[in-house]
PDB file of C-alpha atoms in Angstrom:
ATOM      1  CA  MET A  26      -0.047  -0.016  -0.048  1.00 50.00           C
ATOM      2  CA  ALA A  27       2.920   2.367   0.677  1.00 50.00           C
ATOM      3  CA  ASP A  28       3.742   2.010  -3.024  1.00 52.00           C
ATOM      4  CA  HIS A  29       0.405   3.556  -4.126  1.00 55.00           C
ATOM      5  CA  GLN A  30       0.812   6.487  -1.820  1.00 57.00           C
ATOM      6  CA  ASP A  31       4.190   7.710  -3.051  1.00 56.00           C
ATOM      7  CA  GLY A  32       3.183   7.472  -6.650  1.00 57.00           C
ATOM      8  CA  LYS A  33       4.790   4.342  -7.725  1.00 59.00           C
ATOM      9  CA  THR A  34       2.746   1.614  -9.295  1.00 58.00           C
ATOM     10  CA  PRO A  35       2.881  -1.961  -7.920  1.00 57.00           C
ATOM     11  CA  ASP A  36       5.020  -4.471  -9.713  1.00 56.00           C
ATOM     12  CA  THR A  37       2.603  -6.747 -11.669  1.00 56.00           C
ATOM     13  CA  SER A  38       5.071  -8.319 -13.936  1.00 65.00           C
ATOM     14  CA  GLY A  39       4.949 -11.499 -11.973  1.00 64.00           C
ATOM     15  CA  ALA A  40       1.159 -11.687 -12.210  1.00 67.00           C
ATOM     16  CA  GLU A  41       1.232 -10.981 -15.892  1.00 73.00           C
ATOM     17  CA  LYS A  42       3.907 -13.607 -16.512  1.00 73.00           C
ATOM     18  CA  GLY A  43       1.699 -16.081 -14.625  1.00 73.00           C
ATOM     19  CA  ARG A  44      -1.445 -15.100 -16.577  1.00 80.00           C
ATOM     20  CA  ASN A  45       0.511 -15.403 -19.908  1.00 83.00           C
ATOM     21  CA  SER A  46       1.679 -18.851 -18.923  1.00 86.00           C
ATOM     22  CA  ASP A  47      -1.749 -19.898 -18.029  1.00 85.00           C
ATOM     23  CA  LEU A  48      -3.139 -18.532 -21.344  1.00 86.00           C
ATOM     24  CA  ALA A  49      -0.362 -20.366 -23.263  1.00 87.00           C
ATOM     25  CA  ASP A  50      -1.230 -23.632 -21.204  1.00 89.00           C
ATOM     26  CA  PHE A  51      -4.807 -23.158 -21.971  1.00 87.00           C
ATOM     27  CA  GLY A  52      -4.114 -22.728 -25.689  1.00 87.00           C
ATOM     28  CA  ALA A  53      -2.053 -25.849 -25.890  1.00 89.00           C
ATOM     29  CA  ARG A  54      -4.584 -27.941 -24.078  1.00 90.00           C
ATOM     30  CA  LEU A  55      -7.374 -26.518 -26.391  1.00 86.00           C
ATOM     31  CA  ARG A  56      -5.398 -27.345 -29.492  1.00 88.00           C
ATOM     32  CA  LYS A  57      -4.679 -30.838 -28.265  1.00 88.00           C
ATOM     33  CA  THR A  58      -8.449 -31.361 -27.542  1.00 86.00           C
ATOM     34  CA  GLN A  59      -9.494 -29.989 -30.949  1.00 84.00           C
ATOM     35  CA  GLN A  60      -6.999 -32.357 -32.682  1.00 83.00           C
ATOM     36  CA  ALA A  61      -8.337 -35.264 -30.668  1.00 78.00           C
ATOM     37  CA  HIS A  62     -11.800 -34.547 -31.898  1.00 75.00           C
ATOM     38  CA  LEU A  63     -11.008 -34.071 -35.399  1.00 73.00           C
ATOM     39  CA  LYS A  64      -9.076 -37.388 -35.848  1.00 62.00           C
ATOM     40  CA  PRO A  65     -12.049 -39.691 -35.260  1.00 53.00           C
ATOM     41  CA  ALA A  66     -14.057 -37.751 -37.981  1.00 52.00           C
ATOM     42  CA  SER A  67     -11.937 -39.239 -40.828  1.00 53.00           C
ATOM     43  CA  GLY A  68     -12.438 -42.688 -39.317  1.00 58.00           C
ATOM     44  CA  ARG A  69     -16.103 -42.128 -38.884  1.00 68.00           C
ATOM     45  CA  GLY A  70     -16.426 -41.230 -42.547  1.00 78.00           C
ATOM     46  CA  ARG A  71     -14.723 -44.405 -43.538  1.00 80.00           C
ATOM     47  CA  SER A  72     -17.080 -46.556 -41.368  1.00 84.00           C
ATOM     48  CA  THR A  73     -20.035 -44.681 -42.645  1.00 90.00           C
ATOM     49  CA  ALA A  74     -18.994 -45.491 -46.283  1.00 91.00           C
ATOM     50  CA  MET A  75     -18.604 -49.122 -45.211  1.00 94.00           C
ATOM     51  CA  GLY A  76     -22.035 -49.196 -43.725  1.00 94.00           C
ATOM     52  CA  ILE A  77     -23.588 -47.635 -46.945  1.00 94.00           C
ATOM     53  CA  ALA A  78     -21.757 -50.382 -49.079  1.00 95.00           C
ATOM     54  CA  PHE A  79     -23.018 -53.141 -46.930  1.00 97.00           C
ATOM     55  CA  ARG A  80     -26.545 -51.712 -47.145  1.00 96.00           C
ATOM     56  CA  LEU A  81     -26.361 -51.552 -50.849  1.00 97.00           C
ATOM     57  CA  VAL A  82     -25.003 -55.098 -51.282  1.00 98.00           C
ATOM     58  CA  THR A  83     -27.520 -56.416 -48.765  1.00 98.00           C
ATOM     59  CA  GLU A  84     -30.322 -54.893 -50.834  1.00 97.00           C
ATOM     60  CA  LEU A  85     -29.116 -56.533 -54.061  1.00 98.00           C
ATOM     61  CA  VAL A  86     -28.514 -59.919 -52.469  1.00 98.00           C
ATOM     62  CA  ALA A  87     -31.876 -59.837 -50.650  1.00 98.00           C
ATOM     63  CA  GLY A  88     -33.777 -59.215 -54.001  1.00 98.00           C
ATOM     64  CA  VAL A  89     -31.949 -62.066 -55.748  1.00 98.00           C
ATOM     65  CA  PHE A  90     -32.351 -64.493 -52.840  1.00 98.00           C
ATOM     66  CA  VAL A  91     -36.072 -63.743 -52.529  1.00 98.00           C
ATOM     67  CA  GLY A  92     -36.568 -64.039 -56.268  1.00 98.00           C
ATOM     68  CA  MET A  93     -34.813 -67.337 -56.410  1.00 98.00           C
ATOM     69  CA  ALA A  94     -36.804 -68.603 -53.359  1.00 98.00           C
ATOM     70  CA  ILE A  95     -40.100 -67.848 -54.934  1.00 98.00           C
ATOM     71  CA  GLY A  96     -39.030 -69.408 -58.203  1.00 98.00           C
ATOM     72  CA  TRP A  97     -37.730 -72.613 -56.395  1.00 98.00           C
ATOM     73  CA  VAL A  98     -40.951 -72.897 -54.414  1.00 98.00           C
ATOM     74  CA  LEU A  99     -43.157 -72.490 -57.575  1.00 98.00           C
ATOM     75  CA  ASP A 100     -41.070 -74.942 -59.585  1.00 97.00           C
ATOM     76  CA  GLY A 101     -41.377 -77.516 -56.770  1.00 97.00           C
ATOM     77  CA  TRP A 102     -45.056 -76.990 -56.467  1.00 97.00           C
ATOM     78  CA  LEU A 103     -45.855 -76.947 -60.192  1.00 97.00           C
ATOM     79  CA  GLY A 104     -43.060 -79.404 -61.363  1.00 96.00           C
ATOM     80  CA  THR A 105     -41.577 -77.053 -63.932  1.00 96.00           C
ATOM     81  CA  ARG A 106     -37.952 -77.061 -62.845  1.00 94.00           C
ATOM     82  CA  PRO A 107     -35.896 -74.779 -63.611  1.00 96.00           C
ATOM     83  CA  TRP A 108     -38.193 -72.370 -65.435  1.00 97.00           C
ATOM     84  CA  PHE A 109     -39.625 -70.383 -62.567  1.00 98.00           C
ATOM     85  CA  LEU A 110     -36.373 -70.441 -60.750  1.00 98.00           C
ATOM     86  CA  LEU A 111     -34.784 -68.688 -63.751  1.00 98.00           C
ATOM     87  CA  VAL A 112     -37.569 -66.297 -64.383  1.00 98.00           C
ATOM     88  CA  PHE A 113     -37.675 -65.233 -60.730  1.00 98.00           C
ATOM     89  CA  PHE A 114     -33.883 -65.035 -60.540  1.00 98.00           C
ATOM     90  CA  PHE A 115     -34.071 -62.210 -63.065  1.00 99.00           C
ATOM     91  CA  ILE A 116     -37.188 -60.522 -61.524  1.00 98.00           C
ATOM     92  CA  GLY A 117     -35.300 -60.660 -58.146  1.00 98.00           C
ATOM     93  CA  ALA A 118     -32.140 -59.223 -59.622  1.00 98.00           C
ATOM     94  CA  ALA A 119     -34.153 -56.428 -61.209  1.00 99.00           C
ATOM     95  CA  ALA A 120     -35.922 -55.727 -57.887  1.00 98.00           C
ATOM     96  CA  GLY A 121     -32.612 -55.830 -56.095  1.00 98.00           C
ATOM     97  CA  ILE A 122     -31.042 -53.311 -58.499  1.00 98.00           C
ATOM     98  CA  LEU A 123     -34.185 -51.126 -58.293  1.00 98.00           C
ATOM     99  CA  ASN A 124     -33.833 -51.093 -54.514  1.00 97.00           C
ATOM    100  CA  VAL A 125     -30.123 -50.312 -54.682  1.00 98.00           C
ATOM    101  CA  TYR A 126     -30.929 -47.381 -56.996  1.00 98.00           C
ATOM    102  CA  ARG A 127     -33.535 -46.092 -54.550  1.00 98.00           C
ATOM    103  CA  ALA A 128     -31.438 -46.551 -51.396  1.00 96.00           C
ATOM    104  CA  ALA A 129     -28.400 -44.743 -53.295  1.00 96.00           C
ATOM    105  CA  ARG A 130     -30.727 -41.902 -54.176  1.00 97.00           C
ATOM    106  CA  GLN A 131     -31.934 -41.597 -50.630  1.00 96.00           C
ATOM    107  CA  ILE A 132     -28.362 -41.651 -49.352  1.00 93.00           C
ATOM    108  CA  ALA A 133     -27.226 -39.057 -51.828  1.00 94.00           C
ATOM    109  CA  ALA A 134     -30.120 -36.732 -50.908  1.00 94.00           C
ATOM    110  CA  SER A 135     -29.334 -37.227 -47.134  1.00 91.00           C
ATOM    111  CA  ALA A 136     -25.562 -36.338 -47.859  1.00 89.00           C
ATOM    112  CA  GLU A 137     -26.563 -33.249 -49.815  1.00 90.00           C
ATOM    113  CA  ARG A 138     -28.863 -32.102 -47.034  1.00 90.00           C
ATOM    114  CA  ASP A 139     -26.233 -32.558 -44.504  1.00 85.00           C
ATOM    115  CA  ALA A 140     -23.543 -30.707 -46.558  1.00 85.00           C
ATOM    116  CA  SER A 141     -25.909 -27.791 -47.146  1.00 87.00           C
ATOM    117  CA  GLY A 142     -26.603 -27.719 -43.438  1.00 80.00           C
ATOM    118  CA  ASP A 143     -22.879 -27.710 -42.627  1.00 71.00           C
ATOM    119  CA  GLN A 144     -22.316 -24.812 -44.897  1.00 74.00           C
ATOM    120  CA  GLN A 145     -25.215 -22.678 -43.580  1.00 72.00           C
ATOM    121  CA  GLY A 146     -24.413 -23.571 -39.821  1.00 57.00           C
TER     122      GLY A 146
END
């Protein structure tokens, strides 16, 4: 207090150094945390792409499988082997391809909405 009365300012260089080191430490921790949160994003994109690929393959295989199953049952019931199996194989393949096309369009539209939302926000 005596320093204030005789016109001298108190020595704050120690406090400023402490504050600067605290800010530098905070900045380093902030950068480290940001980098830790950015790294999983690239892995997430890869896993999302893998999930989309599995979904599309499943759509195609399911269509072919169901078509062949229907054809096999009809052939067994009507005794026309392999005609219905062949016909429903192609019908199932066409249905599977159509389902893949629809799913791909839906995924693309969703990705486009997400991208436009990221640009706005």
